[in-house]
mmCIF file of N, CA, C and O in Angstrom:
data_model
loop_
_atom_site.group_PDB
_atom_site.id
_atom_site.type_symbol
_atom_site.label_atom_id
_atom_site.label_comp_id
_atom_site.label_asym_id
_atom_site.label_seq_id
_atom_site.Cartn_x
_atom_site.Cartn_y
_atom_site.Cartn_z
ATOM 1 N N MET P 1 -40.054 -40.342 43.247
ATOM 2 C CA MET P 1 -38.829 -39.736 42.725
ATOM 3 C C MET P 1 -39.138 -39.308 41.282
ATOM 4 O O MET P 1 -39.542 -40.047 40.334
ATOM 5 N N SER P 2 -38.675 -38.112 40.872
ATOM 6 C CA SER P 2 -38.970 -37.530 39.679
ATOM 7 C C SER P 2 -37.854 -37.903 38.641
ATOM 8 O O SER P 2 -36.700 -38.036 39.034
ATOM 9 N N ARG P 3 -38.213 -38.131 37.414
ATOM 10 C CA ARG P 3 -37.320 -38.508 36.398
ATOM 11 C C ARG P 3 -36.513 -37.295 35.789
ATOM 12 O O ARG P 3 -37.042 -36.243 35.782
ATOM 13 N N SER P 4 -35.193 -37.546 35.665
ATOM 14 C CA SER P 4 -34.372 -36.475 35.168
ATOM 15 C C SER P 4 -34.793 -36.048 33.736
ATOM 16 O O SER P 4 -35.106 -36.844 33.076
ATOM 17 N N PRO P 5 -34.699 -34.822 33.521
ATOM 18 C CA PRO P 5 -35.055 -34.293 32.025
ATOM 19 C C PRO P 5 -34.025 -34.710 30.995
ATOM 20 O O PRO P 5 -32.935 -35.081 31.398
ATOM 21 N N ARG P 6 -34.471 -35.019 29.860
ATOM 22 C CA ARG P 6 -33.648 -35.312 28.804
ATOM 23 C C ARG P 6 -33.282 -34.013 28.140
ATOM 24 O O ARG P 6 -33.978 -33.152 27.742
ATOM 25 N N TRP P 7 -31.995 -33.744 27.947
ATOM 26 C CA TRP P 7 -31.398 -32.569 27.298
ATOM 27 C C TRP P 7 -31.309 -32.702 25.837
ATOM 28 O O TRP P 7 -31.007 -33.776 25.343
ATOM 29 N N LYS P 8 -31.388 -31.568 25.147
ATOM 30 C CA LYS P 8 -31.035 -31.603 23.686
ATOM 31 C C LYS P 8 -29.755 -30.614 23.695
ATOM 32 O O LYS P 8 -29.767 -29.475 24.110
ATOM 33 N N VAL P 9 -28.737 -31.221 23.060
ATOM 34 C CA VAL P 9 -27.383 -30.528 22.995
ATOM 35 C C VAL P 9 -27.238 -30.217 21.556
ATOM 36 O O VAL P 9 -27.031 -31.146 20.637
ATOM 37 N N LEU P 10 -27.277 -28.829 21.144
ATOM 38 C CA LEU P 10 -27.102 -28.556 19.897
ATOM 39 C C LEU P 10 -25.633 -28.300 19.622
ATOM 40 O O LEU P 10 -24.884 -27.568 20.348
ATOM 41 N N ILE P 11 -25.062 -28.867 18.493
ATOM 42 C CA ILE P 11 -23.606 -28.711 18.225
ATOM 43 C C ILE P 11 -23.337 -28.223 16.883
ATOM 44 O O ILE P 11 -23.955 -28.690 15.965
ATOM 45 N N ASN P 12 -22.585 -27.141 16.853
ATOM 46 C CA ASN P 12 -22.294 -26.613 15.515
ATOM 47 C C ASN P 12 -20.803 -27.342 15.150
ATOM 48 O O ASN P 12 -19.677 -26.966 15.671
ATOM 49 N N PRO P 13 -20.807 -28.309 14.274
ATOM 50 C CA PRO P 13 -19.615 -29.008 13.930
ATOM 51 C C PRO P 13 -18.580 -28.204 13.282
ATOM 52 O O PRO P 13 -17.285 -28.474 13.418
ATOM 53 N N THR P 14 -18.846 -27.153 12.652
ATOM 54 C CA THR P 14 -17.898 -26.232 12.010
ATOM 55 C C THR P 14 -17.055 -25.462 13.036
ATOM 56 O O THR P 14 -16.056 -24.950 12.613
ATOM 57 N N SER P 15 -17.610 -25.231 14.189
ATOM 58 C CA SER P 15 -16.857 -24.526 15.246
ATOM 59 C C SER P 15 -16.031 -25.490 16.163
ATOM 60 O O SER P 15 -15.476 -25.017 17.085
ATOM 61 N N LEU P 16 -16.257 -26.790 15.889
ATOM 62 C CA LEU P 16 -15.522 -27.610 16.759
ATOM 63 C C LEU P 16 -14.131 -28.037 16.340
ATOM 64 O O LEU P 16 -13.763 -29.228 16.015
ATOM 65 N N ARG P 17 -13.380 -27.168 16.170
ATOM 66 C CA ARG P 17 -11.912 -27.414 15.725
ATOM 67 C C ARG P 17 -11.007 -27.202 16.950
ATOM 68 O O ARG P 17 -11.221 -26.303 17.706
ATOM 69 N N GLY P 18 -10.130 -28.118 17.005
ATOM 70 C CA GLY P 18 -9.200 -28.114 18.059
ATOM 71 C C GLY P 18 -9.672 -28.039 19.509
ATOM 72 O O GLY P 18 -10.320 -28.983 19.946
ATOM 73 N N LYS P 19 -9.560 -27.008 20.106
ATOM 74 C CA LYS P 19 -9.978 -26.841 21.588
ATOM 75 C C LYS P 19 -11.453 -27.082 21.790
ATOM 76 O O LYS P 19 -11.856 -27.796 22.777
ATOM 77 N N LYS P 20 -12.298 -26.549 20.905
ATOM 78 C CA LYS P 20 -13.721 -26.767 21.123
ATOM 79 C C LYS P 20 -14.080 -28.194 20.928
ATOM 80 O O LYS P 20 -14.981 -28.690 21.661
ATOM 81 N N GLU P 21 -13.537 -28.872 20.012
ATOM 82 C CA GLU P 21 -13.878 -30.377 19.946
ATOM 83 C C GLU P 21 -13.443 -31.156 21.134
ATOM 84 O O GLU P 21 -14.218 -31.994 21.656
ATOM 85 N N ARG P 22 -12.241 -30.777 21.843
ATOM 86 C CA ARG P 22 -11.900 -31.395 22.969
ATOM 87 C C ARG P 22 -12.834 -31.123 24.207
ATOM 88 O O ARG P 22 -13.192 -31.962 24.995
ATOM 89 N N LEU P 23 -13.251 -29.807 24.143
ATOM 90 C CA LEU P 23 -14.114 -29.349 25.248
ATOM 91 C C LEU P 23 -15.377 -30.079 25.010
ATOM 92 O O LEU P 23 -16.060 -30.483 26.155
ATOM 93 N N TRP P 24 -16.042 -30.339 23.876
ATOM 94 C CA TRP P 24 -17.227 -31.117 23.650
ATOM 95 C C TRP P 24 -17.034 -32.471 24.294
ATOM 96 O O TRP P 24 -17.948 -33.006 24.921
ATOM 97 N N ARG P 25 -15.933 -33.085 23.812
ATOM 98 C CA ARG P 25 -15.730 -34.484 24.264
ATOM 99 C C ARG P 25 -15.707 -34.536 25.763
ATOM 100 O O ARG P 25 -16.348 -35.384 26.395
ATOM 101 N N GLU P 26 -15.028 -33.537 26.522
ATOM 102 C CA GLU P 26 -15.059 -33.522 28.002
ATOM 103 C C GLU P 26 -16.416 -33.271 28.510
ATOM 104 O O GLU P 26 -16.913 -33.930 29.410
ATOM 105 N N PHE P 27 -17.204 -32.479 27.863
ATOM 106 C CA PHE P 27 -18.663 -32.133 28.380
ATOM 107 C C PHE P 27 -19.528 -33.385 28.192
ATOM 108 O O PHE P 27 -20.319 -33.736 29.020
ATOM 109 N N ARG P 28 -19.372 -33.934 27.069
ATOM 110 C CA ARG P 28 -20.047 -35.276 26.798
ATOM 111 C C ARG P 28 -19.821 -36.149 27.799
ATOM 112 O O ARG P 28 -20.706 -36.900 28.355
ATOM 113 N N GLU P 29 -18.567 -36.415 28.105
ATOM 114 C CA GLU P 29 -18.175 -37.353 29.136
ATOM 115 C C GLU P 29 -18.726 -37.080 30.503
ATOM 116 O O GLU P 29 -19.182 -37.889 31.386
ATOM 117 N N SER P 30 -18.693 -35.693 30.833
ATOM 118 C CA SER P 30 -19.285 -35.267 32.041
ATOM 119 C C SER P 30 -20.722 -35.601 32.179
ATOM 120 O O SER P 30 -21.258 -36.087 33.228
ATOM 121 N N LEU P 31 -21.499 -35.261 31.152
ATOM 122 C CA LEU P 31 -22.941 -35.566 31.081
ATOM 123 C C LEU P 31 -23.153 -37.069 31.309
ATOM 124 O O LEU P 31 -24.070 -37.452 32.151
ATOM 125 N N GLN P 32 -22.321 -37.890 30.696
ATOM 126 C CA GLN P 32 -22.547 -39.326 30.808
ATOM 127 C C GLN P 32 -22.229 -39.786 32.150
ATOM 128 O O GLN P 32 -22.853 -40.684 32.729
ATOM 129 N N SER P 33 -21.163 -39.308 32.806
ATOM 130 C CA SER P 33 -20.695 -39.681 34.186
ATOM 131 C C SER P 33 -21.803 -39.331 35.224
ATOM 132 O O SER P 33 -21.849 -40.004 36.257
ATOM 133 N N TYR P 34 -22.578 -38.256 35.024
ATOM 134 C CA TYR P 34 -23.616 -37.868 35.787
ATOM 135 C C TYR P 34 -24.970 -38.519 35.487
ATOM 136 O O TYR P 34 -25.938 -38.164 35.979
ATOM 137 N N GLU P 35 -24.882 -39.410 34.514
ATOM 138 C CA GLU P 35 -26.068 -40.013 33.995
ATOM 139 C C GLU P 35 -27.128 -39.156 33.542
ATOM 140 O O GLU P 35 -28.366 -39.432 33.636
ATOM 141 N N ILE P 36 -26.696 -38.023 32.901
ATOM 142 C CA ILE P 36 -27.677 -37.115 32.343
ATOM 143 C C ILE P 36 -28.086 -37.529 30.897
ATOM 144 O O ILE P 36 -27.114 -37.741 30.188
ATOM 145 N N GLN P 37 -29.353 -37.670 30.594
ATOM 146 C CA GLN P 37 -29.669 -38.117 29.370
ATOM 147 C C GLN P 37 -29.710 -36.934 28.301
ATOM 148 O O GLN P 37 -30.165 -35.833 28.682
ATOM 149 N N PHE P 38 -29.263 -37.173 27.188
ATOM 150 C CA PHE P 38 -29.236 -36.125 26.174
ATOM 151 C C PHE P 38 -29.310 -36.682 24.741
ATOM 152 O O PHE P 38 -28.877 -37.729 24.532
ATOM 153 N N ASP P 39 -29.575 -35.819 23.843
ATOM 154 C CA ASP P 39 -29.580 -36.101 22.402
ATOM 155 C C ASP P 39 -28.564 -35.124 21.790
ATOM 156 O O ASP P 39 -28.752 -33.879 22.086
ATOM 157 N N GLU P 40 -27.719 -35.419 20.991
ATOM 158 C CA GLU P 40 -26.846 -34.624 20.107
ATOM 159 C C GLU P 40 -27.655 -34.268 18.768
ATOM 160 O O GLU P 40 -27.995 -35.023 18.064
ATOM 161 N N LEU P 41 -27.702 -32.982 18.712
ATOM 162 C CA LEU P 41 -28.333 -32.422 17.451
ATOM 163 C C LEU P 41 -27.291 -31.564 16.730
ATOM 164 O O LEU P 41 -26.793 -30.483 17.235
ATOM 165 N N LEU P 42 -26.791 -31.922 15.579
ATOM 166 C CA LEU P 42 -25.911 -31.250 14.809
ATOM 167 C C LEU P 42 -26.558 -30.198 13.911
ATOM 168 O O LEU P 42 -27.473 -30.464 13.133
ATOM 169 N N THR P 43 -26.009 -28.899 13.968
ATOM 170 C CA THR P 43 -26.493 -27.868 12.992
ATOM 171 C C THR P 43 -25.847 -27.998 11.682
ATOM 172 O O THR P 43 -24.751 -28.474 11.647
ATOM 173 N N GLU P 44 -26.600 -27.672 10.794
ATOM 174 C CA GLU P 44 -26.077 -27.743 9.300
ATOM 175 C C GLU P 44 -25.951 -26.449 8.634
ATOM 176 O O GLU P 44 -25.314 -26.436 7.551
ATOM 177 N N TYR P 45 -26.574 -25.418 9.056
ATOM 178 C CA TYR P 45 -26.608 -24.097 8.427
ATOM 179 C C TYR P 45 -26.953 -23.070 9.311
ATOM 180 O O TYR P 45 -27.549 -23.325 10.464
ATOM 181 N N SER P 46 -26.684 -21.751 8.990
ATOM 182 C CA SER P 46 -27.069 -20.650 9.878
ATOM 183 C C SER P 46 -28.607 -20.707 10.084
ATOM 184 O O SER P 46 -29.432 -20.669 9.091
ATOM 185 N N GLY P 47 -29.073 -20.531 11.354
ATOM 186 C CA GLY P 47 -30.408 -20.579 11.529
ATOM 187 C C GLY P 47 -31.037 -22.028 12.017
ATOM 188 O O GLY P 47 -32.139 -22.105 12.405
ATOM 189 N N HIS P 48 -30.180 -22.946 11.706
ATOM 190 C CA HIS P 48 -30.689 -24.376 11.914
ATOM 191 C C HIS P 48 -30.968 -24.694 13.476
ATOM 192 O O HIS P 48 -31.812 -25.361 13.773
ATOM 193 N N ALA P 49 -30.011 -24.095 14.303
ATOM 194 C CA ALA P 49 -30.240 -24.229 15.734
ATOM 195 C C ALA P 49 -31.583 -23.792 16.224
ATOM 196 O O ALA P 49 -32.311 -24.445 16.876
ATOM 197 N N ALA P 50 -32.018 -22.614 15.603
ATOM 198 C CA ALA P 50 -33.329 -22.094 16.080
ATOM 199 C C ALA P 50 -34.472 -22.977 15.529
ATOM 200 O O ALA P 50 -35.371 -23.260 16.412
ATOM 201 N N TYR P 51 -34.243 -23.537 14.356
ATOM 202 C CA TYR P 51 -35.278 -24.461 13.768
ATOM 203 C C TYR P 51 -35.364 -25.783 14.668
ATOM 204 O O TYR P 51 -36.420 -26.312 15.019
ATOM 205 N N LEU P 52 -34.261 -26.352 15.081
ATOM 206 C CA LEU P 52 -34.195 -27.512 15.892
ATOM 207 C C LEU P 52 -34.683 -27.370 17.326
ATOM 208 O O LEU P 52 -35.443 -28.188 17.718
ATOM 209 N N ILE P 53 -34.519 -26.090 17.770
ATOM 210 C CA ILE P 53 -35.043 -25.819 19.200
ATOM 211 C C ILE P 53 -36.587 -25.709 19.060
ATOM 212 O O ILE P 53 -37.324 -26.291 19.894
ATOM 213 N N HIS P 54 -37.083 -25.003 18.122
ATOM 214 C CA HIS P 54 -38.489 -24.870 17.932
ATOM 215 C C HIS P 54 -39.223 -26.203 17.653
ATOM 216 O O HIS P 54 -40.259 -26.481 18.315
ATOM 217 N N LYS P 55 -38.648 -27.079 16.883
ATOM 218 C CA LYS P 55 -39.242 -28.418 16.685
ATOM 219 C C LYS P 55 -39.126 -29.180 17.944
ATOM 220 O O LYS P 55 -40.105 -29.752 18.222
ATOM 221 N N SER P 56 -37.977 -29.093 18.661
ATOM 222 C CA SER P 56 -37.900 -29.917 19.909
ATOM 223 C C SER P 56 -38.846 -29.420 20.978
ATOM 224 O O SER P 56 -39.505 -30.170 21.703
ATOM 225 N N ILE P 57 -39.078 -28.060 21.072
ATOM 226 C CA ILE P 57 -40.128 -27.544 22.055
ATOM 227 C C ILE P 57 -41.600 -28.007 21.653
ATOM 228 O O ILE P 57 -42.235 -28.477 22.542
ATOM 229 N N LYS P 58 -41.843 -28.142 20.389
ATOM 230 C CA LYS P 58 -43.104 -28.670 19.926
ATOM 231 C C LYS P 58 -43.179 -30.162 20.300
ATOM 232 O O LYS P 58 -44.356 -30.476 20.632
ATOM 233 N N GLU P 59 -42.164 -30.867 20.462
ATOM 234 C CA GLU P 59 -42.157 -32.288 20.746
ATOM 235 C C GLU P 59 -42.090 -32.421 22.315
ATOM 236 O O GLU P 59 -42.022 -33.558 22.727
ATOM 237 N N GLY P 60 -42.073 -31.294 23.012
ATOM 238 C CA GLY P 60 -42.002 -31.426 24.473
ATOM 239 C C GLY P 60 -40.753 -31.179 25.226
ATOM 240 O O GLY P 60 -40.665 -31.193 26.421
ATOM 241 N N SER P 61 -39.725 -30.908 24.457
ATOM 242 C CA SER P 61 -38.421 -30.573 25.146
ATOM 243 C C SER P 61 -38.289 -29.309 25.741
ATOM 244 O O SER P 61 -38.897 -28.351 25.346
ATOM 245 N N ARG P 62 -37.658 -29.194 26.924
ATOM 246 C CA ARG P 62 -37.500 -27.960 27.648
ATOM 247 C C ARG P 62 -36.138 -27.718 28.086
ATOM 248 O O ARG P 62 -35.907 -26.584 28.749
ATOM 249 N N HIS P 63 -35.182 -28.571 27.874
ATOM 250 C CA HIS P 63 -33.848 -28.399 28.405
ATOM 251 C C HIS P 63 -32.830 -28.459 27.280
ATOM 252 O O HIS P 63 -32.851 -29.314 26.531
ATOM 253 N N PHE P 64 -32.114 -27.321 27.079
ATOM 254 C CA PHE P 64 -31.064 -27.192 25.926
ATOM 255 C C PHE P 64 -29.694 -26.691 26.354
ATOM 256 O O PHE P 64 -29.616 -26.092 27.299
ATOM 257 N N ALA P 65 -28.749 -27.198 25.552
ATOM 258 C CA ALA P 65 -27.386 -26.691 25.737
ATOM 259 C C ALA P 65 -26.872 -26.424 24.289
ATOM 260 O O ALA P 65 -27.171 -27.199 23.497
ATOM 261 N N VAL P 66 -25.983 -25.501 24.137
ATOM 262 C CA VAL P 66 -25.426 -25.256 22.808
ATOM 263 C C VAL P 66 -23.959 -25.325 22.905
ATOM 264 O O VAL P 66 -23.315 -24.841 23.873
ATOM 265 N N VAL P 67 -23.212 -26.114 21.974
ATOM 266 C CA VAL P 67 -21.823 -26.243 21.876
ATOM 267 C C VAL P 67 -21.466 -25.597 20.471
ATOM 268 O O VAL P 67 -21.806 -26.173 19.421
ATOM 269 N N GLY P 68 -20.901 -24.395 20.532
ATOM 270 C CA GLY P 68 -20.537 -23.706 19.308
ATOM 271 C C GLY P 68 -20.160 -22.331 19.647
ATOM 272 O O GLY P 68 -19.819 -21.978 20.798
ATOM 273 N N GLY P 69 -20.082 -21.532 18.737
ATOM 274 C CA GLY P 69 -19.579 -20.153 18.889
ATOM 275 C C GLY P 69 -20.782 -19.117 19.155
ATOM 276 O O GLY P 69 -21.935 -19.560 19.308
ATOM 277 N N ASP P 70 -20.527 -17.918 18.959
ATOM 278 C CA ASP P 70 -21.504 -16.886 19.189
ATOM 279 C C ASP P 70 -22.707 -17.042 18.258
ATOM 280 O O ASP P 70 -23.867 -16.711 18.623
ATOM 281 N N GLY P 71 -22.474 -17.327 16.984
ATOM 282 C CA GLY P 71 -23.614 -17.491 16.072
ATOM 283 C C GLY P 71 -24.599 -18.609 16.548
ATOM 284 O O GLY P 71 -25.791 -18.439 16.378
ATOM 285 N N SER P 72 -24.100 -19.710 17.015
ATOM 286 C CA SER P 72 -24.907 -20.849 17.529
ATOM 287 C C SER P 72 -25.769 -20.326 18.667
ATOM 288 O O SER P 72 -26.897 -20.667 18.833
ATOM 289 N N VAL P 73 -25.115 -19.639 19.488
ATOM 290 C CA VAL P 73 -25.827 -19.080 20.737
ATOM 291 C C VAL P 73 -26.809 -18.169 20.390
ATOM 292 O O VAL P 73 -27.942 -18.162 20.840
ATOM 293 N N HIS P 74 -26.470 -17.241 19.485
ATOM 294 C CA HIS P 74 -27.447 -16.186 18.905
ATOM 295 C C HIS P 74 -28.645 -16.842 18.377
ATOM 296 O O HIS P 74 -29.815 -16.270 18.602
ATOM 297 N N ASP P 75 -28.503 -17.924 17.540
ATOM 298 C CA ASP P 75 -29.609 -18.603 17.014
ATOM 299 C C ASP P 75 -30.677 -18.913 18.043
ATOM 300 O O ASP P 75 -31.774 -18.808 17.798
#
């Protein structure tokens, strides 16, 4: 049986106001209910998501999700 991959979830906290914060909470609960392993990575500045992804790839990560707006996805 193969082991499930560990996901890196990049989160832009400045975009998590109101509805987005609730959606992230629901998404987190869904990941946990399906026993999906993940690490939360908070972005701190423009371009930080790209840095975190490149660093994670060098460390062997291959599965990513982004919680944020267009800027976060664009990174």
